[in-house]
Amino acid sequence: MTSEEAAQITAHLERIEVMVRETNGRVREIELWRARLQGVAATSRILWMVAGGTITAIIIAMVTRGTA
């Protein structure tokens, strides 16, 4: 192997290292977004359960008071 070939291999390896670092950064960013979306979805489900419970309570109160 000549010194020129070694230099080319070294340059290719450096480029691969840069590409791996960039890919890892993107994967981490995607995972953070996914975690945020899962948090929003969980909060949304909780809010819908609370709203459903509130609506149910209102309907029960209306039925028991005879206003419905």
Coordinates of N, CA, C and O in Angstrom, one line a residue:
M1 N 0.9 -1.2 0.0 CA 0.0 0.0 0.0 C 0.9 1.2 0.0 O 1.8 1.4 0.8
T2 N 0.6 2.1 -0.9 CA 1.4 3.3 -1.0 C 0.9 4.4 0.0 O -0.2 4.2 0.5
S3 N 1.7 5.4 0.2 CA 1.3 6.5 1.1 C 0.0 7.2 0.5 O -0.8 7.7 1.3
E4 N -0.1 7.3 -0.8 CA -1.2 7.9 -1.4 C -2.5 7.1 -1.1 O -3.6 7.7 -0.8
E5 N -2.4 5.8 -1.3 CA -3.6 4.9 -1.0 C -4.0 5.0 0.5 O -5.1 5.1 0.9
A6 N -3.0 5.1 1.4 CA -3.2 5.2 2.8 C -3.9 6.5 3.1 O -4.8 6.6 3.9
A7 N -3.5 7.6 2.4 CA -4.1 8.9 2.6 C -5.6 8.9 2.1 O -6.5 9.5 2.8
Q8 N -5.8 8.2 1.0 CA -7.2 8.1 0.5 C -8.1 7.3 1.5 O -9.2 7.7 1.7
I9 N -7.5 6.2 2.0 CA -8.3 5.4 3.0 C -8.6 6.3 4.2 O -9.7 6.2 4.7
T10 N -7.6 7.0 4.7 CA -7.8 7.8 5.9 C -8.9 8.9 5.6 O -9.7 9.1 6.5
A11 N -8.8 9.5 4.4 CA -9.8 10.5 4.1 C -11.2 9.9 4.0 O -12.2 10.5 4.5
H12 N -11.4 8.7 3.5 CA -12.7 8.0 3.4 C -13.2 7.7 4.8 O -14.3 7.9 5.1
L13 N -12.3 7.2 5.7 CA -12.7 6.9 7.0 C -13.1 8.1 7.8 O -14.1 8.1 8.5
E14 N -12.4 9.2 7.6 CA -12.8 10.5 8.2 C -14.2 10.9 7.7 O -15.1 11.4 8.5
R15 N -14.5 10.8 6.5 CA -15.8 11.1 5.9 C -16.9 10.2 6.5 O -18.0 10.7 6.8
I16 N -16.6 8.9 6.6 CA -17.5 8.0 7.2 C -17.8 8.4 8.7 O -19.0 8.3 9.1
E17 N -16.8 8.8 9.4 CA -17.0 9.2 10.8 C -17.9 10.4 10.9 O -18.8 10.5 11.7
V18 N -17.7 11.3 10.0 CA -18.6 12.5 9.9 C -20.0 12.1 9.6 O -21.0 12.6 10.3
M19 N -20.2 11.2 8.7 CA -21.5 10.8 8.3 C -22.2 10.1 9.4 O -23.4 10.3 9.7
V20 N -21.5 9.3 10.2 CA -22.0 8.5 11.3 C -22.5 9.5 12.4 O -23.6 9.4 13.0
R21 N -21.6 10.5 12.7 CA -22.0 11.5 13.7 C -23.2 12.3 13.3 O -24.1 12.5 14.1
E22 N -23.3 12.7 12.0 CA -24.5 13.4 11.5 C -25.8 12.5 11.6 O -26.8 13.0 12.1
T23 N -25.7 11.2 11.3 CA -26.8 10.3 11.4 C -27.2 10.1 12.8 O -28.4 10.2 13.1
N24 N -26.3 9.9 13.7 CA -26.6 9.8 15.1 C -27.3 11.0 15.7 O -28.3 10.9 16.4
G25 N -26.9 12.2 15.2 CA -27.5 13.4 15.6 C -29.0 13.5 15.2 O -29.9 13.9 15.9
R26 N -29.2 13.1 13.9 CA -30.6 13.1 13.4 C -31.4 12.1 14.1 O -32.6 12.3 14.4
V27 N -30.9 10.9 14.4 CA -31.7 9.9 15.0 C -32.1 10.4 16.4 O -33.2 10.2 16.9
R28 N -31.1 11.0 17.1 CA -31.4 11.5 18.5 C -32.5 12.6 18.4 O -33.4 12.6 19.2
E29 N -32.4 13.4 17.4 CA -33.5 14.5 17.2 C -34.8 13.9 16.9 O -35.8 14.3 17.5
I30 N -34.9 12.9 16.1 CA -36.1 12.2 15.8 C -36.7 11.5 17.1 O -37.9 11.6 17.3
E31 N -35.8 10.9 17.8 CA -36.3 10.2 19.1 C -36.8 11.3 20.1 O -37.8 11.0 20.7
L32 N -36.2 12.4 20.1 CA -36.7 13.5 21.0 C -38.1 14.0 20.6 O -39.0 14.1 21.4
W33 N -38.3 14.1 19.2 CA -39.6 14.5 18.7 C -40.6 13.5 19.0 O -41.8 13.8 19.4
R34 N -40.3 12.2 18.8 CA -41.2 11.1 19.1 C -41.6 11.1 20.6 O -42.8 10.9 20.9
A35 N -40.7 11.3 21.5 CA -41.0 11.4 22.9 C -41.9 12.5 23.2 O -42.9 12.4 24.0
R36 N -41.7 13.7 22.6 CA -42.5 14.8 22.8 C -44.0 14.5 22.3 O -44.9 14.9 23.0
L37 N -44.1 13.9 21.1 CA -45.4 13.6 20.6 C -46.1 12.6 21.5 O -47.3 12.7 21.7
Q38 N -45.4 11.6 22.0 CA -46.0 10.7 22.9 C -46.5 11.3 24.2 O -47.6 11.0 24.7
G39 N -45.7 12.3 24.7 CA -46.2 13.1 25.8 C -47.4 13.9 25.6 O -48.4 13.9 26.4
V40 N -47.5 14.5 24.4 CA -48.7 15.3 24.0 C -49.9 14.3 23.9 O -51.0 14.7 24.3
A41 N -49.7 13.2 23.3 CA -50.8 12.2 23.1 C -51.3 11.7 24.4 O -52.5 11.6 24.7
A42 N -50.4 11.5 25.4 CA -50.8 11.1 26.7 C -51.6 12.2 27.4 O -52.7 11.9 28.0
T43 N -51.1 13.4 27.3 CA -51.8 14.5 27.9 C -53.2 14.7 27.3 O -54.2 14.9 28.0
S44 N -53.3 14.5 26.0 CA -54.5 14.6 25.2 C -55.5 13.6 25.7 O -56.7 13.9 25.9
R45 N -55.1 12.3 25.9 CA -55.9 11.3 26.4 C -56.5 11.6 27.8 O -57.7 11.4 28.1
I46 N -55.6 12.1 28.6 CA -56.0 12.5 30.0 C -57.1 13.6 29.9 O -58.1 13.5 30.6
L47 N -56.8 14.6 29.1 CA -57.8 15.7 29.0 C -59.2 15.2 28.5 O -60.2 15.6 28.9
W48 N -59.1 14.2 27.5 CA -60.4 13.7 27.0 C -61.1 12.9 28.1 O -62.3 12.9 28.2
M49 N -60.4 12.2 28.9 CA -61.0 11.4 30.0 C -61.6 12.4 31.0 O -62.8 12.1 31.4
V50 N -60.9 13.4 31.3 CA -61.5 14.4 32.3 C -62.7 15.1 31.7 O -63.7 15.2 32.3
A51 N -62.6 15.4 30.4 CA -63.8 16.1 29.7 C -65.0 15.1 29.7 O -66.1 15.5 29.9
G52 N -64.7 13.9 29.4 CA -65.8 12.9 29.3 C -66.4 12.7 30.7 O -67.6 12.6 30.8
G53 N -65.6 12.7 31.7 CA -66.1 12.5 33.1 C -66.9 13.7 33.5 O -68.0 13.6 34.1
T54 N -66.5 14.9 33.1 CA -67.2 16.2 33.4 C -68.6 16.2 32.7 O -69.6 16.5 33.3
I55 N -68.6 15.8 31.4 CA -69.8 15.8 30.6 C -70.8 14.7 31.2 O -72.0 15.0 31.4
T56 N -70.2 13.6 31.6 CA -71.1 12.5 32.2 C -71.7 13.1 33.5 O -72.8 12.8 33.8
A57 N -70.9 13.7 34.4 CA -71.3 14.3 35.6 C -72.4 15.3 35.4 O -73.5 15.3 36.1
I58 N -72.3 16.1 34.4 CA -73.3 17.2 34.1 C -74.6 16.5 33.6 O -75.7 16.8 34.1
I59 N -74.5 15.4 32.8 CA -75.7 14.7 32.3 C -76.4 14.0 33.5 O -77.6 14.1 33.6
I60 N -75.6 13.4 34.4 CA -76.2 12.7 35.5 C -76.9 13.8 36.4 O -78.0 13.5 36.9
A61 N -76.3 14.9 36.6 CA -76.9 15.9 37.5 C -78.2 16.5 36.8 O -79.2 16.7 37.5
M62 N -78.2 16.6 35.5 CA -79.4 17.1 34.8 C -80.5 16.1 35.0 O -81.7 16.4 35.2
V63 N -80.2 14.8 34.8 CA -81.2 13.7 34.9 C -81.7 13.6 36.3 O -82.9 13.5 36.5
T64 N -80.8 13.7 37.3 CA -81.3 13.5 38.7 C -82.1 14.7 39.2 O -83.0 14.6 40.0
R65 N -81.9 15.9 38.6 CA -82.7 17.1 39.0 C -83.9 17.2 38.1 O -84.7 18.1 38.3
G66 N -84.0 16.5 37.1 CA -85.1 16.5 36.2 C -85.1 17.6 35.2 O -86.1 18.0 34.7
T67 N -83.9 18.2 34.9 CA -83.9 19.3 33.9 C -83.6 18.8 32.5 O -83.6 19.6 31.6
A68 N -83.4 17.5 32.4 CA -83.1 17.0 31.0 C -84.4 16.4 30.4 O -85.3 16.0 31.0

